Short mmCIF file of C-alpha atoms in Angstrom, two decimals:
data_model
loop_
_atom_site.label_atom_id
_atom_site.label_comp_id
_atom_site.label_asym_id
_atom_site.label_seq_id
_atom_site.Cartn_x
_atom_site.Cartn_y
_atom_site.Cartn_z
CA UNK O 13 3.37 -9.07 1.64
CA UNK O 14 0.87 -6.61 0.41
CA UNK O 15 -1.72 -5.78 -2.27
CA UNK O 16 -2.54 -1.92 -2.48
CA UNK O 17 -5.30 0.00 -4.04
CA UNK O 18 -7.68 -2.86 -3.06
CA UNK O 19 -11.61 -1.45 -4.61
CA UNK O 20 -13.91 -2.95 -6.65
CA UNK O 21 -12.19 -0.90 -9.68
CA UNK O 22 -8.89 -2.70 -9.23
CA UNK O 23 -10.15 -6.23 -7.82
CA UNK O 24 -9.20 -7.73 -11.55
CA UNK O 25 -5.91 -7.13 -11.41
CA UNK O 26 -5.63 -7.79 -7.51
CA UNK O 27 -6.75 -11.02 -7.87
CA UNK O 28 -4.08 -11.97 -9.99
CA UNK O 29 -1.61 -10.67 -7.41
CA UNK O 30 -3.76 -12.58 -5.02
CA UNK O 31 -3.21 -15.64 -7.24
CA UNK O 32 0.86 -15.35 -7.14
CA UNK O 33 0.80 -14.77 -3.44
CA UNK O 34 -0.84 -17.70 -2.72
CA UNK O 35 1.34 -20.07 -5.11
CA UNK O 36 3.79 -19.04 -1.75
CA UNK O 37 1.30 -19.77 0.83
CA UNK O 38 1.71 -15.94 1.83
CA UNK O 39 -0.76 -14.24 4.15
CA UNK O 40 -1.52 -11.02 2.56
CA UNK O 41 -2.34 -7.44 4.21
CA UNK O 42 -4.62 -5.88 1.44
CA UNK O 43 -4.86 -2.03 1.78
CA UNK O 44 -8.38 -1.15 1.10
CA UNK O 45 -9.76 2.12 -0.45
CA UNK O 46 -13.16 2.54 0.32
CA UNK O 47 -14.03 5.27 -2.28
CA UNK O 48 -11.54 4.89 -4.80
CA UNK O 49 -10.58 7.98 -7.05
CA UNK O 50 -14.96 9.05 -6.12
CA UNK O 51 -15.59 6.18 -8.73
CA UNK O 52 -17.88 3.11 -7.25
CA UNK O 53 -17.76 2.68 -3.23
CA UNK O 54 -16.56 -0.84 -1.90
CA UNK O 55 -20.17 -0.82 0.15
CA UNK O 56 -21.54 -0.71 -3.12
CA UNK O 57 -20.34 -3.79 -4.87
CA UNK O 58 -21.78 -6.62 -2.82
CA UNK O 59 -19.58 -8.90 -4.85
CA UNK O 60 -15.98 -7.35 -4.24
CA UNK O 61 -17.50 -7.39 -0.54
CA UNK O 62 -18.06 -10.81 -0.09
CA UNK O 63 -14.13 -11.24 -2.15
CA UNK O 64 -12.36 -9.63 0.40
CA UNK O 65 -14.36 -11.16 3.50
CA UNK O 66 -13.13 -14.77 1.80
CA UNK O 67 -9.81 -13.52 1.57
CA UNK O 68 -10.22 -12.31 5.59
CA UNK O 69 -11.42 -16.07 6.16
CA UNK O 70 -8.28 -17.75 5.08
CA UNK O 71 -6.12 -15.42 6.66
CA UNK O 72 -5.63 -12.41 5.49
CA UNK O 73 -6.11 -8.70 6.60
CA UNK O 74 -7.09 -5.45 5.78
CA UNK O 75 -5.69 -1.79 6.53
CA UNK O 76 -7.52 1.40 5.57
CA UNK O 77 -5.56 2.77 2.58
CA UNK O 78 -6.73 6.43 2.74
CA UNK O 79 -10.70 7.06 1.87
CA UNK O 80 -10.27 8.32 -2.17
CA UNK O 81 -6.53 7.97 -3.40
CA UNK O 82 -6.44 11.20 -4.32
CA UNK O 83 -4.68 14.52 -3.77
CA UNK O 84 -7.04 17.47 -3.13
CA UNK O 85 -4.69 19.43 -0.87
CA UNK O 86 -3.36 23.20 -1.51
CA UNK O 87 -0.94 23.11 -4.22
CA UNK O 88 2.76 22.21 -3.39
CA UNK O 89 4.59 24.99 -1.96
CA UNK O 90 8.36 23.95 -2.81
CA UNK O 91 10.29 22.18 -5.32
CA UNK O 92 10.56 19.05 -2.83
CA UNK O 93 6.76 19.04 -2.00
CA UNK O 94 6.09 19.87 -5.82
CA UNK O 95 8.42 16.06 -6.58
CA UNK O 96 6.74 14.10 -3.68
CA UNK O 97 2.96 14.77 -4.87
CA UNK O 98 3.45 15.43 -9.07
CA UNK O 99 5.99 12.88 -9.44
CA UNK O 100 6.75 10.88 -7.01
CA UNK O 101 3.16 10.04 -6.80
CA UNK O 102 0.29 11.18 -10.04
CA UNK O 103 -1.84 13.54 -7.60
CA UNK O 104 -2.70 10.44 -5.32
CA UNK O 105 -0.60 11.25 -2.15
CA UNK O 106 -3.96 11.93 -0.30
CA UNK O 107 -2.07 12.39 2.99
CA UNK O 108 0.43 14.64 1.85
CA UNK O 109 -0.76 17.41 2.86
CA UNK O 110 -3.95 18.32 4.63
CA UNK O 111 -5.22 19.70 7.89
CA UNK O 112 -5.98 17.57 10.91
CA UNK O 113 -9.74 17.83 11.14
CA UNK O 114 -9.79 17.08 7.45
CA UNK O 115 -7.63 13.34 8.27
CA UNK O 116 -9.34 12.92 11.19
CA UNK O 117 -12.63 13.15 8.74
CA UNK O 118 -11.12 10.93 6.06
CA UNK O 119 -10.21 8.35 8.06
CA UNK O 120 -13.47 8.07 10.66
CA UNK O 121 -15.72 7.95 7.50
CA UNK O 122 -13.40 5.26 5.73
CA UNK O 123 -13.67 3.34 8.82
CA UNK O 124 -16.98 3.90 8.95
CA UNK O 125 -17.43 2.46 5.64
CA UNK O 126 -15.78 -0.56 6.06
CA UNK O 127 -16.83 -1.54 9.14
CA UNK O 128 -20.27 -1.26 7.93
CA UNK O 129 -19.38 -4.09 5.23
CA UNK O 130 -17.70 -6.69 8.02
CA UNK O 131 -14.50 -5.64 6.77
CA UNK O 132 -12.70 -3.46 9.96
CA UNK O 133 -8.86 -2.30 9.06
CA UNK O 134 -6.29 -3.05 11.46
CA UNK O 135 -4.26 0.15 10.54
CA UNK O 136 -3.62 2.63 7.96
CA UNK O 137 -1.39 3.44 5.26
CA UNK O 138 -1.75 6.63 3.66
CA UNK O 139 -1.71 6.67 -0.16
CA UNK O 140 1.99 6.66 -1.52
CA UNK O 141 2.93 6.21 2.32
CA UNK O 142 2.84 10.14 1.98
CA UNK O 143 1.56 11.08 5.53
CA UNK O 144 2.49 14.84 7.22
CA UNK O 145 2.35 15.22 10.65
CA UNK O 146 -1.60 15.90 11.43
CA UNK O 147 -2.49 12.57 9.58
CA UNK O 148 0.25 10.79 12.08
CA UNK O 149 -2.22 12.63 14.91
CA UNK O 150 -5.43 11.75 13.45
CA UNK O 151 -4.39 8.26 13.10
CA UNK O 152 -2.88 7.89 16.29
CA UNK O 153 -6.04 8.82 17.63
CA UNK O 154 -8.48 6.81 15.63
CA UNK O 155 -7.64 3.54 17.98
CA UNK O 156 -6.32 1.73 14.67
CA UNK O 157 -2.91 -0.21 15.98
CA UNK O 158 -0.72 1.10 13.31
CA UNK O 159 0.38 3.23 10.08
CA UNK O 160 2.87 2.76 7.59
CA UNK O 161 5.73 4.70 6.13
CA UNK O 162 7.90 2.95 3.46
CA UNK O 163 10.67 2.14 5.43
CA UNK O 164 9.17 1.10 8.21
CA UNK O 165 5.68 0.80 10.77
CA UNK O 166 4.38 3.00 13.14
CA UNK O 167 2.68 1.10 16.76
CA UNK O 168 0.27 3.41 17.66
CA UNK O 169 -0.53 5.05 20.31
CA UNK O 170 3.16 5.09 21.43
CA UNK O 171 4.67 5.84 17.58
CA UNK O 172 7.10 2.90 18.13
CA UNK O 173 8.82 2.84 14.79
CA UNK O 174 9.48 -1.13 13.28
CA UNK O 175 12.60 -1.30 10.27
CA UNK O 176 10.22 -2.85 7.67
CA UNK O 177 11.47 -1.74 4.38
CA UNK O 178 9.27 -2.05 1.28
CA UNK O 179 10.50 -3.36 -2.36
CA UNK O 180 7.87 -1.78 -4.79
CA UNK O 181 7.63 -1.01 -8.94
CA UNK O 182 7.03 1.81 -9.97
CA UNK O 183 5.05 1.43 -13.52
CA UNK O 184 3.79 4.75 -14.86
CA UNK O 185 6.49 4.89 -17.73
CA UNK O 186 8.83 2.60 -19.60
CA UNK O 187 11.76 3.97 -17.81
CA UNK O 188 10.35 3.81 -14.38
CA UNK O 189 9.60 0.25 -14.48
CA UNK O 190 13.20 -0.33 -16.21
CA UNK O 191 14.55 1.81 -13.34
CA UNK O 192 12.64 0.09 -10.42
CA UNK O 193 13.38 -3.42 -11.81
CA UNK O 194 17.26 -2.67 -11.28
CA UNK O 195 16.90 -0.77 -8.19
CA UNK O 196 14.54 -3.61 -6.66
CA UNK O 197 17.25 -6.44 -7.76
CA UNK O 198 20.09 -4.25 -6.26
CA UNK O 199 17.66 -3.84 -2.95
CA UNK O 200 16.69 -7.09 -2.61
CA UNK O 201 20.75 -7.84 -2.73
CA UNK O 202 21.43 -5.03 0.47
CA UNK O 203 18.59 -5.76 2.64
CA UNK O 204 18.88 -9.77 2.70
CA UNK O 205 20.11 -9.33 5.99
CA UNK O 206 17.29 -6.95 7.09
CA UNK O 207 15.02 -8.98 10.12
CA UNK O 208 11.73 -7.56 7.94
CA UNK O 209 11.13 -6.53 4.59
CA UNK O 210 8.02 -5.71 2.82
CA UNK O 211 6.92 -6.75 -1.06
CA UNK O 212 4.03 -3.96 -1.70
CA UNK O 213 2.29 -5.13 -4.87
CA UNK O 214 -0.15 -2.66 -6.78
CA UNK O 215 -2.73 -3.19 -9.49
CA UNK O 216 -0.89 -1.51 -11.92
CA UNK O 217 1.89 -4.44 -12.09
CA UNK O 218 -0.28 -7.23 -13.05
CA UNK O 219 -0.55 -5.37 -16.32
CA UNK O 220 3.35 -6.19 -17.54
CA UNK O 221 4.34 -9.01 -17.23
CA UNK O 222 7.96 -8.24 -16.67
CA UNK O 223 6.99 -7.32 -13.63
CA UNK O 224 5.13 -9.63 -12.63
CA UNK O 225 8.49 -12.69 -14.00
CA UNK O 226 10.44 -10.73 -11.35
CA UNK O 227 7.79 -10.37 -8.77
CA UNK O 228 7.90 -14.69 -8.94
CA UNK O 229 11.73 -14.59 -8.86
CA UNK O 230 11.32 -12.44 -5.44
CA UNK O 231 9.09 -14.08 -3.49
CA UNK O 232 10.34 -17.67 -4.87
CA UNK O 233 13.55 -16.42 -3.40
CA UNK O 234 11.77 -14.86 -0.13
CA UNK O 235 9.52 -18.17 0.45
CA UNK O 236 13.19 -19.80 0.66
CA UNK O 237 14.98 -17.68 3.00
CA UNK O 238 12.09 -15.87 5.32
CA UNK O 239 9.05 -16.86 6.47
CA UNK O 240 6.12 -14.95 5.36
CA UNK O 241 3.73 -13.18 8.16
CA UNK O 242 0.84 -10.54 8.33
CA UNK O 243 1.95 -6.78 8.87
CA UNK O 244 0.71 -6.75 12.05
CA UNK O 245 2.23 -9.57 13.69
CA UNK O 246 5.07 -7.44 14.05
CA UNK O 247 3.52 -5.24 16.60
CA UNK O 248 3.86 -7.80 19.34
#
């Protein structure tokens, strides 16, 4: 299980996701952005510091989820690149599409950041899991043990790819959160059989609470038949 968009902006909401999680006893991998959409820096708020270390002490873990959450790359360049970063995602696929000495950049300093706080990521999921070749590069060279695509994890250095499908809402309009509570139900249905399968939680569902009735039919349902473990204890 995960919690994304972790910053002192969004710790609110996260610890109410926190708070369901842990009604399952589920270790959860929270995927931290250090300077969240340039607003207040996680080394800033001493309080949202000393939240996540707590959460660290009974258990969980933390991945580097981009440095801002934001796209500032060239402007799409096709009608599918144009979907993945204006629609798919609001501008926030941060990933998507830069050069390599500008990931390798992004991702030292948000290391640098959080290791400065006591809070050092085990891996790194780009924004949107929208990550283009360089960042794969950059990452595999930071000495971080993994990234993350939606379907599945990357080991690095050797790029070993894990099946770990994801079930996430998308909230942004009425009709995508109608449309991702059906196509999570009929996902949950296929992939019972799958040997891993991610529930990525964001901010943004703790504000409806039909979301948040069939996030507790989920993992009620998940606590039953699975047994719930950290990302990375599936690199082993």
């Amino acid at each position: 299980m995960s919690v994304h968009d972790v910053a002192p902006a969004t710790w609110p909401e996260c610890e109410a996701l926190l708070a369901l999680a842990d009604r399952f006893a589920a270790p959860v991998t929270l995927l931290v952005v250090p300077h969240y959409h340039g607003g207040v820096r996680a080394d800033a708020d001493p309080g949202f510091v000393a939240a996540v270390r707590a959460r660290l002490a009974r258990g969980d873990e933390i991945v580097l989820h981009g440095y801002l959450h934001e796209d500032r790359g060239a402007d799409p360049r096709s009608p599918v690149d144009w979907f993945r970063r204006r629609v798919y995602t609001a501008r926030e696929g941060e990933f998507a599409a830069v050069d390599a000495s500008t990931a390798t950049a992004l991702i030292a300093r948000g290391r640098a950041l959080l290791a400065a706080t006591g809070l050092p990521p085990a891996g790194f999921v780009a924004p949107a899991w929208l990550m283009n070749a360089a960042t794969l590069e950059a990452v595999g060279r930071s000495g971080l043990r993994y990234a993350s695509a939606r379907d599945a994890l990357i080991a690095l250095p050797a790029r070993r790819r894990i099946a770990a499908p994801s079930l996430v809402y998308s909230t942004r309009s009425r009709w995508r959160r109608v449309l991702s509570r059906r196509w999570n139900a009929a996902g949950a249905r296929a992939l019972r059989g799958a040997p891993r399968l991610r529930a990525a939680l964001h901010p943004a569902d703790a504000r409806y609470p039909s979301i948040i009735a069939d996030w507790e039919r989920l993992l009620a349902r998940l606590s039953d038949e699975r047994r719930a473990v950290l990302e990375s204890s599936w690199l082993g």
